[in-house]
């Protein structure tokens, strides 16, 4: 059985003061959650978030990590730096990184390796753009992102790796894939994992849906067989909304 995982992706939102306030509000609301609860926050909020989340089951993640151990990479953060902050998860290859910051399948692969070396759990994002979807390229794009992005990883690595299927056209737009479409596409991702990696990997890897997931649609999405969780942007910024998603099964 795969344990569900609901993760927030704050993107470039919240100061330290706002971080502390939201997590303090959130803590009592999610104390009986049955799923893994994660908040991926800006680098500058990590320490505050860790402190505020202490004594709760909320795990803290980062939103990116560089692949090099150290060196002349102005503005970047290494996996060891995150490890020292006791970060648990890190988002890798989000479509906004791919779209605005030149992220490729190859750099995704290197970042996942660096994260695993530091014992961080990578949340690897894949998903097609609207044009790719309209061009009938969804499966091809997903297969390429999975095969190239996860190249070289072994079965034990997939105990840590979480995949987030985020159709780019659904992110921040209010458009959600229907629960059936999301379920089918995640089923396809599992098929690729079985074909290109191993059947046991396809069975054990947790795969989230992301893209305008909210209080209203979370129950229906989470009821789907293939969907093991959510990566939540906008709706993770308010304690009330996020806690309702975390408690989708209550
Ligand atoms: P959204 O973002 O929930 O605001 O659509 C999801 C994401 O980008 O991870």
PDB file of N, CA and C in Angstrom, residues 1-6 33-37 57 204 206 228-229 248:
ATOM      1  N   UNK A   1       0.841  -1.210   0.000  1.00  0.00           N
ATOM      2  CA  UNK A   1       0.000   0.000   0.000  1.00  0.00           C
ATOM      3  C   UNK A   1       0.875   1.259   0.000  1.00  0.00           C
ATOM      4  N   UNK A   2       0.504   2.194  -0.865  1.00  0.00           N
ATOM      5  CA  UNK A   2       1.262   3.445  -0.926  1.00  0.00           C
ATOM      6  C   UNK A   2       0.593   4.468  -0.002  1.00  0.00           C
ATOM      7  N   UNK A   3       1.388   5.081   0.869  1.00  0.00           N
ATOM      8  CA  UNK A   3       0.823   6.088   1.781  1.00  0.00           C
ATOM      9  C   UNK A   3       0.628   7.410   1.037  1.00  0.00           C
ATOM     10  N   UNK A   4      -0.537   7.999   1.199  1.00  0.00           N
ATOM     11  CA  UNK A   4      -0.815   9.258   0.497  1.00  0.00           C
ATOM     12  C   UNK A   4       0.101  10.368   1.001  1.00  0.00           C
ATOM     13  N   UNK A   5       0.397  11.294   0.114  1.00  0.00           N
ATOM     14  CA  UNK A   5       1.254  12.428   0.476  1.00  0.00           C
ATOM     15  C   UNK A   5       0.684  13.722  -0.109  1.00  0.00           C
ATOM     16  N   UNK A   6       0.335  14.626   0.788  1.00  0.00           N
ATOM     17  CA  UNK A   6      -0.181  15.929   0.367  1.00  0.00           C
ATOM     18  C   UNK A   6       0.902  16.958   0.662  1.00  0.00           C
ATOM     19  N   UNK A  33      -4.041  13.838  10.667  1.00  0.00           N
ATOM     20  CA  UNK A  33      -3.957  13.457   9.246  1.00  0.00           C
ATOM     21  C   UNK A  33      -3.467  12.021   9.097  1.00  0.00           C
ATOM     22  N   UNK A  34      -4.011  11.329   8.114  1.00  0.00           N
ATOM     23  CA  UNK A  34      -3.570   9.953   7.843  1.00  0.00           C
ATOM     24  C   UNK A  34      -2.480   9.911   6.781  1.00  0.00           C
ATOM     25  N   UNK A  35      -2.279  11.046   6.100  1.00  0.00           N
ATOM     26  CA  UNK A  35      -1.302  11.063   5.006  1.00  0.00           C
ATOM     27  C   UNK A  35      -0.021  11.759   5.469  1.00  0.00           C
ATOM     28  N   UNK A  36       1.028  11.674   4.657  1.00  0.00           N
ATOM     29  CA  UNK A  36       2.221  12.487   4.897  1.00  0.00           C
ATOM     30  C   UNK A  36       1.874  13.926   4.539  1.00  0.00           C
ATOM     31  N   UNK A  37       2.243  14.848   5.415  1.00  0.00           N
ATOM     32  CA  UNK A  37       1.944  16.269   5.203  1.00  0.00           C
ATOM     33  C   UNK A  37       3.266  17.014   5.022  1.00  0.00           C
ATOM     34  N   UNK A  57       3.424  16.591  12.751  1.00  0.00           N
ATOM     35  CA  UNK A  57       3.860  15.654  11.708  1.00  0.00           C
ATOM     36  C   UNK A  57       4.129  16.365  10.382  1.00  0.00           C
ATOM     37  N   UNK A 204       5.330   0.615  -6.354  1.00  0.00           N
ATOM     38  CA  UNK A 204       5.593   1.258  -5.058  1.00  0.00           C
ATOM     39  C   UNK A 204       5.732   2.769  -5.124  1.00  0.00           C
ATOM     40  N   UNK A 206       5.134   6.576  -5.275  1.00  0.00           N
ATOM     41  CA  UNK A 206       3.976   7.430  -5.028  1.00  0.00           C
ATOM     42  C   UNK A 206       3.903   8.510  -6.117  1.00  0.00           C
ATOM     43  N   UNK A 228      -1.880   9.148  -5.626  1.00  0.00           N
ATOM     44  CA  UNK A 228      -1.424   8.917  -4.257  1.00  0.00           C
ATOM     45  C   UNK A 228      -1.270  10.204  -3.455  1.00  0.00           C
ATOM     46  N   UNK A 229      -1.661  11.323  -4.036  1.00  0.00           N
ATOM     47  CA  UNK A 229      -1.495  12.557  -3.275  1.00  0.00           C
ATOM     48  C   UNK A 229      -1.638  13.764  -4.161  1.00  0.00           C
ATOM     49  N   UNK A 248      -8.710  15.196   3.468  1.00  0.00           N
ATOM     50  CA  UNK A 248      -9.640  14.843   2.389  1.00  0.00           C
ATOM     51  C   UNK A 248     -10.493  13.618   2.698  1.00  0.00           C
TER      52      UNK A 248
END
